[in-house]
């Protein structure tokens, strides 16, 4: 069974096992019945009953664990709800059947002699025709197939609980940076009287910063062969920008939040900045300040340039957005940029789905607050770096292969929006298959029990074993085809 997750299809041989519909007891019971019926012309004997009962006892004792995936036993705490239900169904019905067997054997044996053989025949059909361990294995098959299929999309996850949670999720948070866009900015232009000077100051301020905007500035400076200045008194403001001192002059580079924080008046360039943002551009302001004071009290300064960037969206983001909307998924896009920039850059994403001007920590706090207020709901968050420990948040971590696989983490490498929607839909599909297999197992057990009651009223119940064997083959094929269907 450990190798089954490495195959593309679930074959018949994987169910011809102690976990499948065709049990060892059913096979032996069928063989004995045919021999007795054809050769000895008689019905079930006490020897046969005792032998099959002994086989069932050994069979039950030999396999009473949870389940196995990829050869390693999984903790019960990591099982999905439907897997726990399948285990509970198996354990509950197994003990009920054993109790019924004891009652028949010790109470009815001496009271209703004529009915005793009929009751035992019925009991054996229930025990072996409806192999109870199918509750475990039939439910597990789609999860095995799902893990194999999802693996083809460079995706990993630790347990099937994630598949179940994703199937229940109707709310998805997407960090625009790196999820909808490629997170690679290009410095397109500099509005300043001395663009070279602005680029040199900006690259010096950002020389130790790894933000994608900083990387774009440093790349442009290196391309033009500009040397970096020594910088001191550096302060980084999360989601706003950087301040520092170069050659005894104080500079600041960042967005309007930072300019307001240090009381820089952008002036006539503000209109130009808004115009550029309405065209889908990202604009940073470089300003010179007279002094950098504690808590940034009144501190007049001057703007010396605007740096204009562009960031291109992922190729399939519009298709991803459209398909999620059609499935009535509540999408929320989080970004640190201006809403006007995002609405111009990203087509087909409505304004009410975007929350803008958020620092990284603000994004995380926003998602955490939503999850805390609605603990009965499941949320998915897609980002490059955020990881939440909340049980009702599934973390889709993209392009971070070194991330430890926690119980709520799904890792996607070589990410694309198209791949995200495929993974989401595949997991929902295979969870539905697991649910069908579980429900079908119940139906099969109830059907075989009712059928056994009707057959046992006939003069001979030996045909029941053979009929049940053929019925179990049919049931297996239904489970296999459901698990393998695309």
mmCIF file of C-alpha atoms in Angstrom, residues 195-209 213-222 227-229 242 244 246 251-254 284-287 304-307:
data_model
loop_
_atom_site.group_PDB
_atom_site.id
_atom_site.type_symbol
_atom_site.label_atom_id
_atom_site.label_comp_id
_atom_site.label_asym_id
_atom_site.label_seq_id
_atom_site.Cartn_x
_atom_site.Cartn_y
_atom_site.Cartn_z
ATOM 1 C CA UNK A 195 18.141 62.200 -12.434
ATOM 2 C CA UNK A 196 21.659 60.792 -12.040
ATOM 3 C CA UNK A 197 22.056 62.430 -8.626
ATOM 4 C CA UNK A 198 18.607 61.171 -7.508
ATOM 5 C CA UNK A 199 19.458 57.606 -8.617
ATOM 6 C CA UNK A 200 22.787 57.678 -6.772
ATOM 7 C CA UNK A 201 21.225 58.947 -3.520
ATOM 8 C CA UNK A 202 18.336 56.458 -3.768
ATOM 9 C CA UNK A 203 20.614 53.455 -4.405
ATOM 10 C CA UNK A 204 22.785 54.492 -1.447
ATOM 11 C CA UNK A 205 19.771 54.686 0.884
ATOM 12 C CA UNK A 206 18.521 51.284 -0.346
ATOM 13 C CA UNK A 207 21.868 49.468 -0.543
ATOM 14 C CA UNK A 208 21.081 47.143 2.402
ATOM 15 C CA UNK A 209 17.378 46.723 1.700
ATOM 16 C CA UNK A 213 11.662 48.291 -5.350
ATOM 17 C CA UNK A 214 15.114 48.632 -3.800
ATOM 18 C CA UNK A 215 16.420 45.841 -6.024
ATOM 19 C CA UNK A 216 15.174 47.696 -9.107
ATOM 20 C CA UNK A 217 16.922 50.920 -8.012
ATOM 21 C CA UNK A 218 20.210 49.149 -7.227
ATOM 22 C CA UNK A 219 20.121 47.288 -10.526
ATOM 23 C CA UNK A 220 19.669 50.533 -12.474
ATOM 24 C CA UNK A 221 22.486 52.223 -10.541
ATOM 25 C CA UNK A 222 24.840 49.293 -11.173
ATOM 26 C CA UNK A 227 29.063 54.425 -6.893
ATOM 27 C CA UNK A 228 27.204 54.175 -3.599
ATOM 28 C CA UNK A 229 27.700 56.719 -0.834
ATOM 29 C CA UNK A 242 13.831 54.614 4.399
ATOM 30 C CA UNK A 244 19.317 58.174 6.331
ATOM 31 C CA UNK A 246 24.688 61.008 3.403
ATOM 32 C CA UNK A 251 17.375 62.133 2.938
ATOM 33 C CA UNK A 252 14.144 60.150 2.831
ATOM 34 C CA UNK A 253 12.750 57.916 0.113
ATOM 35 C CA UNK A 254 9.315 56.310 0.247
ATOM 36 C CA UNK A 284 8.454 56.828 -4.758
ATOM 37 C CA UNK A 285 9.353 60.291 -3.502
ATOM 38 C CA UNK A 286 12.982 61.245 -2.741
ATOM 39 C CA UNK A 287 13.247 64.218 -0.379
ATOM 40 C CA UNK A 304 14.217 66.487 -5.164
ATOM 41 C CA UNK A 305 12.704 63.849 -7.412
ATOM 42 C CA UNK A 306 10.045 61.250 -8.238
ATOM 43 C CA UNK A 307 11.055 57.702 -9.171
#
